[in-house]
PDB file of C-alpha atoms in Angstrom:
ATOM      1  CA  UNK G   1      -0.284  -0.549  -0.471  1.00 55.00           C
ATOM      2  CA  UNK G   2       3.053   2.614   0.955  1.00 55.00           C
ATOM      3  CA  UNK G   3       4.342   1.538  -2.796  1.00 54.00           C
ATOM      4  CA  UNK G   4       1.290   1.994  -4.175  1.00 43.00           C
ATOM      5  CA  UNK G   5       0.685   5.360  -2.476  1.00 42.00           C
ATOM      6  CA  UNK G   6       4.884   6.126  -2.755  1.00 42.00           C
ATOM      7  CA  UNK G   7       3.396   6.068  -6.388  1.00 41.00           C
ATOM      8  CA  UNK G   8       1.107   7.866  -7.334  1.00 41.00           C
ATOM      9  CA  UNK G   9       2.816  10.712  -5.178  1.00 44.00           C
ATOM     10  CA  UNK G  10       5.616  10.775  -7.493  1.00 51.00           C
ATOM     11  CA  UNK G  11       4.280  10.250 -10.130  1.00 48.00           C
ATOM     12  CA  UNK G  12       1.818  13.752 -10.187  1.00 42.00           C
ATOM     13  CA  UNK G  13       3.882  15.456 -11.576  1.00 49.00           C
ATOM     14  CA  UNK G  14       3.901  13.763 -14.730  1.00 44.00           C
ATOM     15  CA  UNK G  15       0.523  14.319 -15.723  1.00 44.00           C
ATOM     16  CA  UNK G  16       0.393  17.871 -14.753  1.00 44.00           C
ATOM     17  CA  UNK G  17       3.228  17.663 -17.736  1.00 48.00           C
ATOM     18  CA  UNK G  18       0.773  15.741 -19.658  1.00 48.00           C
ATOM     19  CA  UNK G  19      -2.060  17.543 -19.275  1.00 47.00           C
ATOM     20  CA  UNK G  20      -1.365  21.355 -19.653  1.00 46.00           C
ATOM     21  CA  UNK G  21      -3.211  22.708 -21.682  1.00 47.00           C
ATOM     22  CA  UNK G  22      -2.801  25.220 -25.123  1.00 46.00           C
ATOM     23  CA  UNK G  23      -4.331  28.937 -22.484  1.00 44.00           C
ATOM     24  CA  UNK G  24      -1.337  28.239 -20.539  1.00 40.00           C
ATOM     25  CA  UNK G  25       1.644  27.131 -22.291  1.00 45.00           C
ATOM     26  CA  UNK G  26       1.459  30.906 -24.298  1.00 52.00           C
ATOM     27  CA  UNK G  27       4.042  33.482 -21.861  1.00 75.00           C
ATOM     28  CA  UNK G  28       4.755  36.440 -21.947  1.00 79.00           C
ATOM     29  CA  UNK G  29       8.103  38.010 -23.353  1.00 83.00           C
ATOM     30  CA  UNK G  30      10.360  38.962 -20.329  1.00 90.00           C
ATOM     31  CA  UNK G  31      11.948  42.188 -22.299  1.00 95.00           C
ATOM     32  CA  UNK G  32       9.857  44.436 -25.750  1.00 95.00           C
ATOM     33  CA  UNK G  33      13.053  42.262 -27.540  1.00 96.00           C
ATOM     34  CA  UNK G  34      11.475  39.560 -26.077  1.00 97.00           C
ATOM     35  CA  UNK G  35       8.159  40.325 -26.466  1.00 97.00           C
ATOM     36  CA  UNK G  36       8.633  41.220 -30.259  1.00 97.00           C
ATOM     37  CA  UNK G  37      10.599  37.591 -31.288  1.00 98.00           C
ATOM     38  CA  UNK G  38       7.577  35.385 -28.988  1.00 98.00           C
ATOM     39  CA  UNK G  39       5.305  36.982 -31.409  1.00 97.00           C
ATOM     40  CA  UNK G  40       6.983  37.020 -34.374  1.00 97.00           C
ATOM     41  CA  UNK G  41       7.691  33.022 -34.300  1.00 98.00           C
ATOM     42  CA  UNK G  42       3.957  32.351 -32.450  1.00 98.00           C
ATOM     43  CA  UNK G  43       2.168  34.538 -36.572  1.00 97.00           C
ATOM     44  CA  UNK G  44       5.135  32.991 -37.915  1.00 97.00           C
ATOM     45  CA  UNK G  45       4.137  29.445 -36.998  1.00 98.00           C
ATOM     46  CA  UNK G  46       0.825  29.558 -37.278  1.00 97.00           C
ATOM     47  CA  UNK G  47      -0.485  29.434 -33.213  1.00 97.00           C
ATOM     48  CA  UNK G  48      -3.101  32.818 -33.429  1.00 97.00           C
ATOM     49  CA  UNK G  49      -4.234  32.148 -30.013  1.00 97.00           C
ATOM     50  CA  UNK G  50      -0.694  33.003 -29.209  1.00 97.00           C
ATOM     51  CA  UNK G  51      -0.297  35.846 -31.060  1.00 97.00           C
ATOM     52  CA  UNK G  52      -3.759  36.921 -30.026  1.00 97.00           C
ATOM     53  CA  UNK G  53      -2.334  37.204 -26.118  1.00 97.00           C
ATOM     54  CA  UNK G  54      -0.130  38.571 -26.851  1.00 97.00           C
ATOM     55  CA  UNK G  55      -0.644  41.892 -28.632  1.00 97.00           C
ATOM     56  CA  UNK G  56      -2.379  44.597 -27.406  1.00 96.00           C
ATOM     57  CA  UNK G  57      -6.006  43.932 -26.258  1.00 96.00           C
ATOM     58  CA  UNK G  58      -7.774  46.980 -28.660  1.00 94.00           C
ATOM     59  CA  UNK G  59     -10.690  46.197 -30.980  1.00 95.00           C
ATOM     60  CA  UNK G  60      -8.009  48.133 -33.991  1.00 94.00           C
ATOM     61  CA  UNK G  61      -5.134  45.135 -32.694  1.00 94.00           C
ATOM     62  CA  UNK G  62      -7.830  42.219 -32.434  1.00 96.00           C
ATOM     63  CA  UNK G  63      -8.894  43.028 -36.199  1.00 95.00           C
ATOM     64  CA  UNK G  64      -5.407  42.882 -37.181  1.00 94.00           C
ATOM     65  CA  UNK G  65      -4.557  40.152 -36.333  1.00 96.00           C
ATOM     66  CA  UNK G  66      -7.456  38.751 -37.832  1.00 96.00           C
ATOM     67  CA  UNK G  67      -7.163  39.377 -41.484  1.00 94.00           C
ATOM     68  CA  UNK G  68      -3.069  38.561 -40.651  1.00 94.00           C
ATOM     69  CA  UNK G  69      -4.873  35.468 -40.165  1.00 96.00           C
ATOM     70  CA  UNK G  70      -6.984  35.197 -42.882  1.00 96.00           C
ATOM     71  CA  UNK G  71      -5.103  36.342 -44.960  1.00 95.00           C
ATOM     72  CA  UNK G  72      -2.046  33.680 -43.635  1.00 95.00           C
ATOM     73  CA  UNK G  73      -4.724  30.807 -44.022  1.00 95.00           C
ATOM     74  CA  UNK G  74      -4.864  31.589 -47.572  1.00 96.00           C
ATOM     75  CA  UNK G  75      -1.654  30.637 -47.798  1.00 96.00           C
ATOM     76  CA  UNK G  76      -0.061  27.269 -50.654  1.00 97.00           C
ATOM     77  CA  UNK G  77       1.080  24.622 -47.608  1.00 96.00           C
ATOM     78  CA  UNK G  78       4.535  24.507 -48.911  1.00 98.00           C
ATOM     79  CA  UNK G  79       3.993  28.712 -47.484  1.00 97.00           C
ATOM     80  CA  UNK G  80       3.483  27.859 -44.167  1.00 96.00           C
ATOM     81  CA  UNK G  81       5.918  25.022 -44.127  1.00 97.00           C
ATOM     82  CA  UNK G  82       9.063  27.539 -44.962  1.00 98.00           C
ATOM     83  CA  UNK G  83       7.556  30.530 -42.797  1.00 97.00           C
ATOM     84  CA  UNK G  84       7.149  28.007 -40.170  1.00 97.00           C
ATOM     85  CA  UNK G  85      11.257  26.473 -41.047  1.00 98.00           C
ATOM     86  CA  UNK G  86      12.088  30.209 -40.726  1.00 98.00           C
ATOM     87  CA  UNK G  87      14.561  31.566 -38.753  1.00 98.00           C
ATOM     88  CA  UNK G  88      13.966  35.125 -37.158  1.00 98.00           C
ATOM     89  CA  UNK G  89      16.938  38.187 -36.938  1.00 97.00           C
ATOM     90  CA  UNK G  90      16.139  40.863 -34.813  1.00 97.00           C
ATOM     91  CA  UNK G  91      18.290  44.105 -37.042  1.00 97.00           C
ATOM     92  CA  UNK G  92      17.345  46.902 -34.433  1.00 96.00           C
ATOM     93  CA  UNK G  93      15.327  48.228 -31.663  1.00 96.00           C
ATOM     94  CA  UNK G  94      14.727  51.838 -30.934  1.00 96.00           C
ATOM     95  CA  UNK G  95      13.604  53.169 -27.618  1.00 96.00           C
ATOM     96  CA  UNK G  96      10.851  55.365 -27.726  1.00 94.00           C
ATOM     97  CA  UNK G  97      10.422  56.004 -23.761  1.00 91.00           C
ATOM     98  CA  UNK G  98      11.049  53.673 -20.977  1.00 92.00           C
ATOM     99  CA  UNK G  99       8.381  52.258 -22.409  1.00 96.00           C
ATOM    100  CA  UNK G 100       8.222  51.707 -25.861  1.00 97.00           C
ATOM    101  CA  UNK G 101      10.689  50.002 -28.643  1.00 97.00           C
ATOM    102  CA  UNK G 102      10.115  49.775 -32.481  1.00 97.00           C
ATOM    103  CA  UNK G 103      12.069  46.573 -32.769  1.00 97.00           C
ATOM    104  CA  UNK G 104      12.379  46.000 -36.912  1.00 97.00           C
ATOM    105  CA  UNK G 105      13.041  42.528 -37.698  1.00 97.00           C
ATOM    106  CA  UNK G 106      13.388  39.679 -40.769  1.00 97.00           C
ATOM    107  CA  UNK G 107      13.101  36.116 -41.583  1.00 97.00           C
ATOM    108  CA  UNK G 108      15.093  33.736 -43.215  1.00 97.00           C
ATOM    109  CA  UNK G 109      11.952  33.285 -45.590  1.00 97.00           C
ATOM    110  CA  UNK G 110      11.078  36.454 -46.897  1.00 94.00           C
ATOM    111  CA  UNK G 111      14.158  38.086 -46.041  1.00 95.00           C
ATOM    112  CA  UNK G 112      12.398  41.482 -45.295  1.00 96.00           C
ATOM    113  CA  UNK G 113      12.386  43.575 -43.130  1.00 96.00           C
ATOM    114  CA  UNK G 114       9.473  44.353 -40.677  1.00 94.00           C
ATOM    115  CA  UNK G 115       9.297  46.764 -37.688  1.00 95.00           C
ATOM    116  CA  UNK G 116       6.629  45.403 -35.088  1.00 95.00           C
ATOM    117  CA  UNK G 117       5.550  48.754 -32.100  1.00 96.00           C
ATOM    118  CA  UNK G 118       5.959  46.618 -28.478  1.00 97.00           C
ATOM    119  CA  UNK G 119       4.792  48.222 -25.482  1.00 97.00           C
ATOM    120  CA  UNK G 120       4.073  48.001 -21.696  1.00 96.00           C
ATOM    121  CA  UNK G 121       1.071  48.031 -20.526  1.00 94.00           C
ATOM    122  CA  UNK G 122       1.377  47.260 -16.541  1.00 93.00           C
ATOM    123  CA  UNK G 123       3.877  44.319 -16.010  1.00 92.00           C
ATOM    124  CA  UNK G 124       3.530  42.855 -19.729  1.00 95.00           C
ATOM    125  CA  UNK G 125       5.158  43.817 -22.870  1.00 97.00           C
ATOM    126  CA  UNK G 126       2.846  43.753 -25.914  1.00 97.00           C
ATOM    127  CA  UNK G 127       3.012  44.554 -29.991  1.00 97.00           C
ATOM    128  CA  UNK G 128       0.910  47.452 -30.956  1.00 96.00           C
ATOM    129  CA  UNK G 129      -0.081  46.090 -34.602  1.00 94.00           C
ATOM    130  CA  UNK G 130      -1.074  49.610 -34.989  1.00 90.00           C
ATOM    131  CA  UNK G 131       1.992  50.612 -35.820  1.00 84.00           C
ATOM    132  CA  UNK G 132       2.804  47.708 -38.754  1.00 80.00           C
ATOM    133  CA  UNK G 133      -0.407  48.284 -40.073  1.00 72.00           C
ATOM    134  CA  UNK G 134      -0.574  51.735 -42.262  1.00 62.00           C
ATOM    135  CA  UNK G 135      -4.337  51.784 -42.628  1.00 57.00           C
ATOM    136  CA  UNK G 136      -4.815  52.597 -38.848  1.00 45.00           C
ATOM    137  CA  UNK G 137      -5.505  55.595 -37.621  1.00 45.00           C
ATOM    138  CA  UNK G 138      -1.594  54.921 -34.992  1.00 44.00           C
ATOM    139  CA  UNK G 139       0.240  57.860 -34.109  1.00 41.00           C
ATOM    140  CA  UNK G 140       3.873  56.335 -35.508  1.00 40.00           C
ATOM    141  CA  UNK G 141       6.317  57.440 -33.497  1.00 39.00           C
TER     142      UNK G 141
END
């Protein structure tokens, strides 16, 4: 009986690890560059739920992300695979203030420089897509 109880107690961490769900798997970036990298990786991988957790939660950002998701879903399988396999290159980080950074990056598939704005909201660093999509009324700093 003691052996059975010990086995159950010893195997609990394994059960918890196997039972983890996607709701808790997406973490927040520790800093501006980390948050940008995590968002870009999620987008390249097509993990839109994870990407959604890494953006500023306002209607414009959510709509921009949904548009990006729809466009990505229209890509052929080979293109999607190439994006998933692409590496991220961070070229530059420009601090606009204590809580705002512009991160310039590219990926090894597309090989085109692009930028994302990362803002600190409370203790979290989040991507503000209004900077990346020119059709919005955001003030680009």
